[in-house]
GROMACS .gro file of C-alpha atoms in nm:
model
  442
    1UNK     CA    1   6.866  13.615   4.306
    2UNK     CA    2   6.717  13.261   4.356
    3UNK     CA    3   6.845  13.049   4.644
    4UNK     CA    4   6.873  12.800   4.453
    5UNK     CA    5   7.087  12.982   4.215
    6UNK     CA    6   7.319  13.171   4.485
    7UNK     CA    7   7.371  12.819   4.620
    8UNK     CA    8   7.533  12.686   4.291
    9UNK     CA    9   7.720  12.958   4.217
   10UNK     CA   10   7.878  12.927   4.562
   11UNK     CA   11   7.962  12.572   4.495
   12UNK     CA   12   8.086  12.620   4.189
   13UNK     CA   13   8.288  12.895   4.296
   14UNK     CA   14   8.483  12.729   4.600
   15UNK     CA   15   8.541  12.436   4.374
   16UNK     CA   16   8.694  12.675   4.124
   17UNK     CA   17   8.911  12.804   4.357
   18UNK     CA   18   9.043  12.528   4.497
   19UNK     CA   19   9.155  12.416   4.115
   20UNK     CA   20   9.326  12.779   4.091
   21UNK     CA   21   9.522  12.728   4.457
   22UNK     CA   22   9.626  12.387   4.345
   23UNK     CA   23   9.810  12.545   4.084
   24UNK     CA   24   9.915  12.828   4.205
   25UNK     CA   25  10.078  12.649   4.526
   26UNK     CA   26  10.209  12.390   4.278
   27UNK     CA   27  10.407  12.690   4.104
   28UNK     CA   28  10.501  12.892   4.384
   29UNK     CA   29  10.502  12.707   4.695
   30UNK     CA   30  10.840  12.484   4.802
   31UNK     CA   31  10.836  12.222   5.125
   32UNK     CA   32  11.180  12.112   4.980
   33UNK     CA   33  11.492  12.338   5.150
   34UNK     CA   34  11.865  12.371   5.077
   35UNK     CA   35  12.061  12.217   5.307
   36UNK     CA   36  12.216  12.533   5.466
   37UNK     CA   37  11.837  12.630   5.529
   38UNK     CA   38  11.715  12.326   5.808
   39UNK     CA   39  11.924  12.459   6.071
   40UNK     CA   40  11.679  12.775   6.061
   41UNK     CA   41  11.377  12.557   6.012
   42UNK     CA   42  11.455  12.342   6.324
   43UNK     CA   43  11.488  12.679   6.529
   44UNK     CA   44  11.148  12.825   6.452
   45UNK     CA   45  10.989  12.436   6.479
   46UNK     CA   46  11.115  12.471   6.818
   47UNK     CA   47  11.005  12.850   6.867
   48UNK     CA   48  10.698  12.870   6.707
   49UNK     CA   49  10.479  12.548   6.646
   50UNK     CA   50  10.352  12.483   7.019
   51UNK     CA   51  10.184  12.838   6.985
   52UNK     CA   52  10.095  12.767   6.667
   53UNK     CA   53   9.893  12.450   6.796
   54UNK     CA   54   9.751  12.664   7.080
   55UNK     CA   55   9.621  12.930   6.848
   56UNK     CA   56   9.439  12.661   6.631
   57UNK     CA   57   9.315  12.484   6.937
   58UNK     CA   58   9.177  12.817   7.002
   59UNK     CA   59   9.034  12.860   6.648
   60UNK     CA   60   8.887  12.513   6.605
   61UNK     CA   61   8.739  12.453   6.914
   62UNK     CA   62   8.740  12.785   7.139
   63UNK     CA   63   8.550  13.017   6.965
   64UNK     CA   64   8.267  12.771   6.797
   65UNK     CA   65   8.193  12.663   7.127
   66UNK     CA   66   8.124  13.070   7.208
   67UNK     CA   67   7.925  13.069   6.903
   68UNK     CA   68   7.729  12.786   6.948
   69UNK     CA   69   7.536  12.996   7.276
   70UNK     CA   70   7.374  13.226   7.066
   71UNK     CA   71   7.019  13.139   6.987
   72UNK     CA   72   7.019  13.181   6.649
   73UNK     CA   73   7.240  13.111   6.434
   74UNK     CA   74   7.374  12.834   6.631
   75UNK     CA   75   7.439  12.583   6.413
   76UNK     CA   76   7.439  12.760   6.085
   77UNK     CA   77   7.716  13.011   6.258
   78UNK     CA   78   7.967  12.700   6.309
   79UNK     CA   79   7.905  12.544   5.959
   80UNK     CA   80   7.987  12.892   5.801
   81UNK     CA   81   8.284  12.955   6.010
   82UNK     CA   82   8.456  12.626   5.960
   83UNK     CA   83   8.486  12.682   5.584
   84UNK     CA   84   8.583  13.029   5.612
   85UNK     CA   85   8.825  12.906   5.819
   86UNK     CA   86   9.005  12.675   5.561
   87UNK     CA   87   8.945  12.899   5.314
   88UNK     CA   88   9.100  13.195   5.474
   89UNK     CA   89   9.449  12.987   5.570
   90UNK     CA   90   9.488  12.896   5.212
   91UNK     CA   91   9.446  13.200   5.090
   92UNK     CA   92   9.646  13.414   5.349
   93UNK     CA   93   9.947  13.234   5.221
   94UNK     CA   94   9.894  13.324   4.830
   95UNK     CA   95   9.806  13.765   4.960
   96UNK     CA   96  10.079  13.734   5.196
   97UNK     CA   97  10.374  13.632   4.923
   98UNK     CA   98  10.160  13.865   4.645
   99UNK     CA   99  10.179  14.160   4.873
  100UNK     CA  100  10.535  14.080   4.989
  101UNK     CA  101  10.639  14.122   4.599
  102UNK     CA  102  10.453  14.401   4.540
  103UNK     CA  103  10.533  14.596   4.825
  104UNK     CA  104  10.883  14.493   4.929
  105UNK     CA  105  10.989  14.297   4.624
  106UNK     CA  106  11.043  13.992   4.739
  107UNK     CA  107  11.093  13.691   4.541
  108UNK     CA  108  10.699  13.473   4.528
  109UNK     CA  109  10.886  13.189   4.370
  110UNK     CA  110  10.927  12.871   4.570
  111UNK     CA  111  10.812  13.088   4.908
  112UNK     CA  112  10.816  12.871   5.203
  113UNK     CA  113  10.536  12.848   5.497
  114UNK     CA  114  10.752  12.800   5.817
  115UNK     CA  115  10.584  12.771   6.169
  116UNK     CA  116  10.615  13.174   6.213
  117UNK     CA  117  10.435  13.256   5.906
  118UNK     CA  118  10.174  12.954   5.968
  119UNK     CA  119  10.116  13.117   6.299
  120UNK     CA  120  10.028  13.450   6.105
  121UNK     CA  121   9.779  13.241   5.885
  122UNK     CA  122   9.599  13.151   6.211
  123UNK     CA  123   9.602  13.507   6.284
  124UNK     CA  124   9.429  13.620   5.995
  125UNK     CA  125   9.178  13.342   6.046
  126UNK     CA  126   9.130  13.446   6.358
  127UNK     CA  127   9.018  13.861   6.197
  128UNK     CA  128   8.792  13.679   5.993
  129UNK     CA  129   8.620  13.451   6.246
  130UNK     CA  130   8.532  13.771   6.399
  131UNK     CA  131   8.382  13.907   6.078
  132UNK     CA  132   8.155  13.610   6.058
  133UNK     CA  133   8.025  13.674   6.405
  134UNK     CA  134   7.920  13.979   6.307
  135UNK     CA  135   7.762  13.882   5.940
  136UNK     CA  136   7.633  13.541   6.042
  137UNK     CA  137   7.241  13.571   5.915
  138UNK     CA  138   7.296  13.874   5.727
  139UNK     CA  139   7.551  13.684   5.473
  140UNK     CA  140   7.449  13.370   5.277
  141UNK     CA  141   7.736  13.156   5.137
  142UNK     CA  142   7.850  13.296   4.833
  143UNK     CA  143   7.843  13.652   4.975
  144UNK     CA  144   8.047  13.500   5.260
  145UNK     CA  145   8.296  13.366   4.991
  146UNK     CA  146   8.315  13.682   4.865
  147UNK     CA  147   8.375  13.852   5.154
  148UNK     CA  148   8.653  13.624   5.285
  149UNK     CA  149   8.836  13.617   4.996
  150UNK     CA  150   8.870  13.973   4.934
  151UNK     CA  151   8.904  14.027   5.342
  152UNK     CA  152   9.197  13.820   5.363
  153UNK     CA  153   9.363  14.036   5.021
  154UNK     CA  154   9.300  14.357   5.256
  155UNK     CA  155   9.409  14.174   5.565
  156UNK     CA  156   9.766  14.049   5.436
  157UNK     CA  157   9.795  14.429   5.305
  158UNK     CA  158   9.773  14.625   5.637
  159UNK     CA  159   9.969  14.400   5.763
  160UNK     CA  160  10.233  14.386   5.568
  161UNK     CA  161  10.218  14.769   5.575
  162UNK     CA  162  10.194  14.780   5.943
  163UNK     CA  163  10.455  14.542   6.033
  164UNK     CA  164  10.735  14.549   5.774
  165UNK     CA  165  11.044  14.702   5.857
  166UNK     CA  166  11.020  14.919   5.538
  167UNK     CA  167  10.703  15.073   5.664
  168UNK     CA  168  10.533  15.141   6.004
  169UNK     CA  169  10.725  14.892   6.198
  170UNK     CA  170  10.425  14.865   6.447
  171UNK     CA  171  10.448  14.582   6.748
  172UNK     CA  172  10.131  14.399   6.746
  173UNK     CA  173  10.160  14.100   6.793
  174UNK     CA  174   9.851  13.984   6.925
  175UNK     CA  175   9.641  14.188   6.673
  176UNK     CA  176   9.462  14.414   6.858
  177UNK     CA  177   9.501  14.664   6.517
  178UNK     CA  178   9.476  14.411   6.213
  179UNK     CA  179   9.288  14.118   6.391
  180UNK     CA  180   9.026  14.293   6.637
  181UNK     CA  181   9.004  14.620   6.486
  182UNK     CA  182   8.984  14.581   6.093
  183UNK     CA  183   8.822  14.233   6.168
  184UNK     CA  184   8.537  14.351   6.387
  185UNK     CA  185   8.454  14.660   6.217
  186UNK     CA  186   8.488  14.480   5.828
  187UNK     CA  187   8.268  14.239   5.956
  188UNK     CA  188   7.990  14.497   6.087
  189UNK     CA  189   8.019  14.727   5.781
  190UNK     CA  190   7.959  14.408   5.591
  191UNK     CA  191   7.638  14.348   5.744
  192UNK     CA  192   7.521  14.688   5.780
  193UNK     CA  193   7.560  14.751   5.368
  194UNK     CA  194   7.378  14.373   5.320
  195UNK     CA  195   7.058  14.502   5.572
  196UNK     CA  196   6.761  14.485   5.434
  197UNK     CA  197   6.497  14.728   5.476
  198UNK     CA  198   6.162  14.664   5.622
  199UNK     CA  199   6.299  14.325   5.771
  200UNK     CA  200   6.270  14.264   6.144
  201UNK     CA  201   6.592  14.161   6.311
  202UNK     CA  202   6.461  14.232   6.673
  203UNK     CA  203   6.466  13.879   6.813
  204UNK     CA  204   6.781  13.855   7.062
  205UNK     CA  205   7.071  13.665   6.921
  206UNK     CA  206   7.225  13.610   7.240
  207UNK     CA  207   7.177  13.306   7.465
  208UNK     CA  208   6.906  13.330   7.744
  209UNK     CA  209   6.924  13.032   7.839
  210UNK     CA  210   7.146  12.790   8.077
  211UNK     CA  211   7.197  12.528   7.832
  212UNK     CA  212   7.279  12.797   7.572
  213UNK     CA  213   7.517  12.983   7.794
  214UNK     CA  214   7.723  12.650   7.934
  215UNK     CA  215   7.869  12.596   7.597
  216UNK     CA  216   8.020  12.945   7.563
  217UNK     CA  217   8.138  12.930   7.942
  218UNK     CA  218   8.336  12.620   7.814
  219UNK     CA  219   8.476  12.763   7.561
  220UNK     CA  220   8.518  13.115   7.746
  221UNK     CA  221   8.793  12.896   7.935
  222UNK     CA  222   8.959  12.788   7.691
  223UNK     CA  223   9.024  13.134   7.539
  224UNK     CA  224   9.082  13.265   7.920
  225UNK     CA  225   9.362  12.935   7.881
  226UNK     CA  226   9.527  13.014   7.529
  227UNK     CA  227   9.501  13.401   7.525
  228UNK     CA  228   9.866  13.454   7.621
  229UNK     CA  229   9.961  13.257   7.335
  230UNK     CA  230   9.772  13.454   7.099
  231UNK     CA  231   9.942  13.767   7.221
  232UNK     CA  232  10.281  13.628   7.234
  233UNK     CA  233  10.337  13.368   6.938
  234UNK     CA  234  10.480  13.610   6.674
  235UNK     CA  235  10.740  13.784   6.960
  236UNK     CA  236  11.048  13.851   6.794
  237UNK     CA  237  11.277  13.741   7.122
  238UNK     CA  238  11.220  13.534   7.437
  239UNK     CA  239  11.217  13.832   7.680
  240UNK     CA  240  10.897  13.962   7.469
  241UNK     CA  241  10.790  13.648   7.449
  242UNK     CA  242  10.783  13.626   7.862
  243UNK     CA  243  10.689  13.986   7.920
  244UNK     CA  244  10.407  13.896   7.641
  245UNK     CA  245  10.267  13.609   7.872
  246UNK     CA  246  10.294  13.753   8.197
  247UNK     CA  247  10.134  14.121   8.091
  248UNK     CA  248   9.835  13.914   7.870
  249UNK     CA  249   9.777  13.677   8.181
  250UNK     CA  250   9.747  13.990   8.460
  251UNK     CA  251   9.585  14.200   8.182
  252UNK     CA  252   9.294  13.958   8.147
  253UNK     CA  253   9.306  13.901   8.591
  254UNK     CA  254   9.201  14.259   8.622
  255UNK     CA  255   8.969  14.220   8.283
  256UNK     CA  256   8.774  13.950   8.432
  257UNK     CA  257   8.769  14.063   8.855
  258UNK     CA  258   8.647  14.404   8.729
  259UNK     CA  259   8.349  14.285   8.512
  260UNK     CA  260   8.263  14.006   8.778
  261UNK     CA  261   8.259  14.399   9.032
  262UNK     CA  262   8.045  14.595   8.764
  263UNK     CA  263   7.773  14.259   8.655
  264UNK     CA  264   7.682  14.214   9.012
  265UNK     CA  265   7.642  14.608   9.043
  266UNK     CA  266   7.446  14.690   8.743
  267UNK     CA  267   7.297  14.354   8.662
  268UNK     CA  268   7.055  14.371   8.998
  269UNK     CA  269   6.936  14.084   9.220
  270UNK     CA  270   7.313  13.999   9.330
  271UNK     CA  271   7.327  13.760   9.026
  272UNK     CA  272   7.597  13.735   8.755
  273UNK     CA  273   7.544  13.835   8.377
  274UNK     CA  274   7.744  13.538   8.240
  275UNK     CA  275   7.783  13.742   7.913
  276UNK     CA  276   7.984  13.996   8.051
  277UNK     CA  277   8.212  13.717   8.231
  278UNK     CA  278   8.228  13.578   7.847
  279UNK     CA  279   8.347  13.858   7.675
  280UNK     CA  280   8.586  14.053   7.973
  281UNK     CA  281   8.820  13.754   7.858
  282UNK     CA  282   8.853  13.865   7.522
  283UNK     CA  283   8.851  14.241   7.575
  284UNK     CA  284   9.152  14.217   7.860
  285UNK     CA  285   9.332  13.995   7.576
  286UNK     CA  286   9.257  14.201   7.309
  287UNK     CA  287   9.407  14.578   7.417
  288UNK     CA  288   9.727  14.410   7.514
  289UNK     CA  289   9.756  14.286   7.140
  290UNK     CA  290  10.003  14.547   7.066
  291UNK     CA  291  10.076  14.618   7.421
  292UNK     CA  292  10.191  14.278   7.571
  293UNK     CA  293  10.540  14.313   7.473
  294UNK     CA  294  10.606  14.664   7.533
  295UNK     CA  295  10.539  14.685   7.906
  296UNK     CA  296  10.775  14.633   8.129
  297UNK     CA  297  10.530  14.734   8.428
  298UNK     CA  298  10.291  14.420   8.509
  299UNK     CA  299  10.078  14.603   8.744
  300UNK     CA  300   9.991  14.879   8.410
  301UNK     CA  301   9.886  14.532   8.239
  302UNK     CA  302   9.648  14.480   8.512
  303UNK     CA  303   9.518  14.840   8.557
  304UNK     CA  304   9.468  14.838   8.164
  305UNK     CA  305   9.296  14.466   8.175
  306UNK     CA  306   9.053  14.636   8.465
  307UNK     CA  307   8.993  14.965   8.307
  308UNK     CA  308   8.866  14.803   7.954
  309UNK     CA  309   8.721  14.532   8.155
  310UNK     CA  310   8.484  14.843   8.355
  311UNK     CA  311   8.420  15.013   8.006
  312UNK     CA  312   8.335  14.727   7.808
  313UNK     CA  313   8.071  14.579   8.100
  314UNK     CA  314   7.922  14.928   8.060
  315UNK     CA  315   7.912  14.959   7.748
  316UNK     CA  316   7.713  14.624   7.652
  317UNK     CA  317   7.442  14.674   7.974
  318UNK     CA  318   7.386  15.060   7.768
  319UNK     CA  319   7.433  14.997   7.435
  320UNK     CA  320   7.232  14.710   7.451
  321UNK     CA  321   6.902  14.834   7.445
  322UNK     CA  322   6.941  15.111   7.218
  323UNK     CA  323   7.113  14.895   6.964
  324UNK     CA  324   6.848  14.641   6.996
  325UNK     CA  325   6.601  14.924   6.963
  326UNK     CA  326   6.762  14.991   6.622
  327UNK     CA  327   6.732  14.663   6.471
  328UNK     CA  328   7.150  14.661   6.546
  329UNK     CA  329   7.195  14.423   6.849
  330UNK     CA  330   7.379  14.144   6.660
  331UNK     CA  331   7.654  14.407   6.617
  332UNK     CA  332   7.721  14.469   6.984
  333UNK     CA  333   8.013  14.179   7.075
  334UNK     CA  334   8.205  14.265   6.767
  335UNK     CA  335   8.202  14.608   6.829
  336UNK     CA  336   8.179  14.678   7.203
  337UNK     CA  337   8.425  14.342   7.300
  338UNK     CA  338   8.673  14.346   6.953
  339UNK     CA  339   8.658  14.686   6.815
  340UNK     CA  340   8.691  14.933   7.115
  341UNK     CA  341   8.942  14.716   7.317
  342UNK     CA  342   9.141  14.695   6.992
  343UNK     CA  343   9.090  15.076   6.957
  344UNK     CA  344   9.215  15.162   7.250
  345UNK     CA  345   9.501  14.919   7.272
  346UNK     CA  346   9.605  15.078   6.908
  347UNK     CA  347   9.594  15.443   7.067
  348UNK     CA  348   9.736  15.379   7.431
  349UNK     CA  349  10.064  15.161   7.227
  350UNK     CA  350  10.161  15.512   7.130
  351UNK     CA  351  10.235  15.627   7.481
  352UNK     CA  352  10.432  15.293   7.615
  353UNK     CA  353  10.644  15.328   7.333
  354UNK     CA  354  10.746  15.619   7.381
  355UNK     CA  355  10.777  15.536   7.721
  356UNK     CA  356  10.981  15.224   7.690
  357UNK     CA  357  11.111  15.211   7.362
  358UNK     CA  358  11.319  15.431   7.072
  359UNK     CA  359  11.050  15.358   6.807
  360UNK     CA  360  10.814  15.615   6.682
  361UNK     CA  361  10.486  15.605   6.919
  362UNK     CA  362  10.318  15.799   6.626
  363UNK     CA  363  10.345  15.461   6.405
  364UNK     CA  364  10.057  15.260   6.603
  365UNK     CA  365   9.834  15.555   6.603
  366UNK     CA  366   9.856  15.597   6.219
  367UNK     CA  367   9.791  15.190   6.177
  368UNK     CA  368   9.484  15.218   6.393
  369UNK     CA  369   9.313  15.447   6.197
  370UNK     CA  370   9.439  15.310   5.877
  371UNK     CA  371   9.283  14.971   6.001
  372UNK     CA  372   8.950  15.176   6.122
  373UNK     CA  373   8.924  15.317   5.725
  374UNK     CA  374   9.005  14.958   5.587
  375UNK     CA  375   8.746  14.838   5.774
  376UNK     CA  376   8.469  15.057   5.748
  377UNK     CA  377   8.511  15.159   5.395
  378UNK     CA  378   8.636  14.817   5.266
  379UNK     CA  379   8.329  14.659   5.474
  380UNK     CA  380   8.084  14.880   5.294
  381UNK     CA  381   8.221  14.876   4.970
  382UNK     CA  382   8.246  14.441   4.957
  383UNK     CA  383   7.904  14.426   5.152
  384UNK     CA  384   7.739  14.671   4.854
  385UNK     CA  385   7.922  14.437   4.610
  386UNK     CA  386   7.797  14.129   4.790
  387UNK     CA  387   7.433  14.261   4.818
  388UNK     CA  388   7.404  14.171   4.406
  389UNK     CA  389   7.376  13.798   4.517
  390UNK     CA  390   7.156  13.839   4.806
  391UNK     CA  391   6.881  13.574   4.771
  392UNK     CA  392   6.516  13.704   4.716
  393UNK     CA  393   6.381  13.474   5.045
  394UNK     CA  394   6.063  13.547   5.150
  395UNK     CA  395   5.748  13.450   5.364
  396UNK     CA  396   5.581  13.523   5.686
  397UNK     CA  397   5.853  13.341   5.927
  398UNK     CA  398   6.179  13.521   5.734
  399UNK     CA  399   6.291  13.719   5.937
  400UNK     CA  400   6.596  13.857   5.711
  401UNK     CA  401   6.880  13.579   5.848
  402UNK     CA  402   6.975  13.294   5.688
  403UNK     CA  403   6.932  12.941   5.805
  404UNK     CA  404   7.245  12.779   5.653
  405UNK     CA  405   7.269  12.448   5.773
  406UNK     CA  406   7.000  12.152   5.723
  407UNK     CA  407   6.989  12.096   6.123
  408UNK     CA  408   6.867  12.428   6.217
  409UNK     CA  409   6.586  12.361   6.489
  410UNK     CA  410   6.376  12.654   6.601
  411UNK     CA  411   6.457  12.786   6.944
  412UNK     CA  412   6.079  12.681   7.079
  413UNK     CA  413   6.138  12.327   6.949
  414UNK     CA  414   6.326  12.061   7.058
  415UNK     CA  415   6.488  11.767   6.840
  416UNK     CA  416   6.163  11.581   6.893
  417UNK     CA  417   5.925  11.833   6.782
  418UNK     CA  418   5.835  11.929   7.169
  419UNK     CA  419   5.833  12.253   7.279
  420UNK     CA  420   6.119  12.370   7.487
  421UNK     CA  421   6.151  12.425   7.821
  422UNK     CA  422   6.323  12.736   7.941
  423UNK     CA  423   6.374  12.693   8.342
  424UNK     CA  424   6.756  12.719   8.393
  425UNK     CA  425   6.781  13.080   8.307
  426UNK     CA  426   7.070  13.128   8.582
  427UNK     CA  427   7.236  13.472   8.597
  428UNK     CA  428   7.112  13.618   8.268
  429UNK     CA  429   6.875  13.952   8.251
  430UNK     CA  430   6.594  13.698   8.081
  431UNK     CA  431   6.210  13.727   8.163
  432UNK     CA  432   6.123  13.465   8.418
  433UNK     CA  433   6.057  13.105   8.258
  434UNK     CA  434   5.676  13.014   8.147
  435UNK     CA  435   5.492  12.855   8.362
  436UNK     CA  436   5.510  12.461   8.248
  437UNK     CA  437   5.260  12.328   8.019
  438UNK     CA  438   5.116  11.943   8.032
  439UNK     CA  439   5.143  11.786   7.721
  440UNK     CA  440   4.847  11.566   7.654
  441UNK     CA  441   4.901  11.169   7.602
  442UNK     CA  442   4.864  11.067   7.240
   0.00000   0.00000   0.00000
């Protein structure tokens, strides 16, 4: 298919279904409440909404500043996810009441959003960021619409299925099952059924430089911040809420200390690898997703945070090369910092509850590898759908990615047409900086 052609299809299609959600939020949706009804409303603005403002601070502003350090894709990466991100939240709404009358029957006329089930839309927009991370280049627009749209449908399923009290009843509240797990491995599935063959993908997508690396450092804080309210803003009471923040906060301590002990190790020269300091923040948030509330140990939170922290570090310096050796380096972060934290936190849930609770620790085992089958055969099944519209690009400098956004400048380039220079590569397994080069007078 012709770029040019994908391009208005995609345009055509988002403005189509934007003209369909009018409608269909005209008919069903209801801001208006019976009077008997505010009480309840003023309760959750007062439970829910600050989280629900710290989730989308982390949304709109943590994780584009992580994506912006990558060195391709920088640019093109944040244009693609802030769409996907409107688009998912609209459409989480319309799945979530849909699979609510399908699967419990509940009413879908004149459905309400309150602030708990607003924070759940930022949730699901949070899976799908991570699916863009790992599609970004492999994707173009329309199969990105694509694969949001019918994400979010198998999104709002599991987890209605996981979390309803006619079902699994599973606590996971921070998403380490329907957010990391399904979200990390749709995303890679997705990309792996939309590879080309006989396209290079070998040049590194992560940052080597400095200036590349200070943005995600920045926003590596701000996750490092917010993270407890991630794992905490759907708790059911204000004791899970408080054992939510304190076991997410020690959980991500011991995350962080032990990958700052393994980089320094492994990484040689007594220097840092900033992006294992990145990502330890999101793995030691991510296996207490369905933990955080259970645990009424701190000190497990911070031997868990620690022992995915040590696994994870390992697992990127290893992996790394061979998966860069088969064309599948891009993949790494969602798989090695989303997927296997969000595995394990899925698996080890089983054995706290049992522990702690009177709930069936066999429930969280069965939604992790219902989430794993989601996403691996929903990922290949939309990303062998998607691969009708790829576009036919070609030429000596495609490289198979896609350059979505008009400011794209080449990483050798800078915005005057000057070639970069790479001298601040601080604490990153880079080759040593070129010697500089004199640029002749003109």
């Amino acid at each position: 298919m012709k770029q040019g052609l994908a391009n208005t299809i995609f345009a055509g299609l988002l403005l189509s279904l934007q003209i369909v959600i009018v409608f269909l939020y005209g008919f069903y949706n209801k801001h208006v409440l019976n009077s008997e009804e505010i009480p309840t409303l003023i309760q959750q603005v007062a439970d829910y909404f600050a989280y629900t403002m710290n989730m989308h601070f982390m949304l709109v502003v943590g994780f584009p500043l992580v994506y912006s350090s990558f060195q391709r894709y920088r640019i093109s990466s944040i244009v693609q996810y802030y769409w996907v991100l409107c688009v998912t939240v609209e459409l989480y709404f319309l799945w979530w009441v849909f699979w609510k009358a399908v699967l419990e029957g509940a009413p879908a006329k004149n459905f309400v959003i309150d602030p708990y089930v607003l924070f759940k839309g930022e949730l699901c927009a949070a899976a799908l960021m991570i699916t863009v991370c790992a599609t970004m280049g492999r994707a173009n627009n329309l199969q990105l619409l694509i694969i949001t749209m019918i994400g979010t449908g198998l999104y709002t399923l599991i987890e209605d299925y996981f979390t309803s009290s006619m079902f699994l009843r599973v606590s996971d509240i921070g998403g380490a099952i329907t957010v990391h797990t399904f979200g990390s491995l749709y995303g890679v599935f997705c990309a792996l059924a939309l590879t080309k063959k006989n396209v290079s993908y070998s040049r590194a997508a992560l940052p080597s430089s400095f200036l590349h690396q200070f943005p995600s450092l920045l926003g590596t804080l701000i996750l490092f911040a917010y993270w407890p309210a991630f794992n905490t803003g759907a708790s059911e009471t204000y004791s899970d809420s408080q054992k939510g923040h304190v076991n997410t906060y020690f959980a991500q301590i011991g995350s962080v200390l032990a990958s700052y002990a393994v980089s320094i190790l492994i990484n040689g020269e007594g220097k840092f690898n900033l992006i294992h300091i990145f990502y330890s923040t999101i793995s030691g948030g991510v296996i207490m997703g369905c933990n955080s509330d259970i645990l009424d140990k701190s000190y497990v939170a911070f031997i868990l945070g620690a022992g995915i922290g040590i696994i994870t570090t390992f697992a990127f310096k290893f992996f790394s090369p061979i998966s860069e050796r088969a064309a599948l380096r891009d993949y790494s972060v969602p798989l090695i910092f989303h997927a296997i934290p969000g595995i394990c936190g899925g698996l080890l849930s089983a054995i706290f509850i049992k522990k702690y609770t009177t709930r069936n620790p066999g429930n969280p085992v069965a939604a992790t590898f219902i989430a794993i089958g989601f996403g691996v055969f929903g990922g290949l099944i939309v990303g062998l759908i998607c691969k009708a519209f790829s576009s036919d690009e070609s030429g000596e400098n495609y490289h198979g990615e896609y350059s979505i956004a008009v400011e794209e400048v080449p990483e050798t380039v800078d915005v005057y047409g000057l070639p970069m220079m790479t001298h601040n590569r601080l604490y990153t397994e880079a080759q040593p900086a070129p010697e500089e080069q004199k640029i002749a007078p003109q």
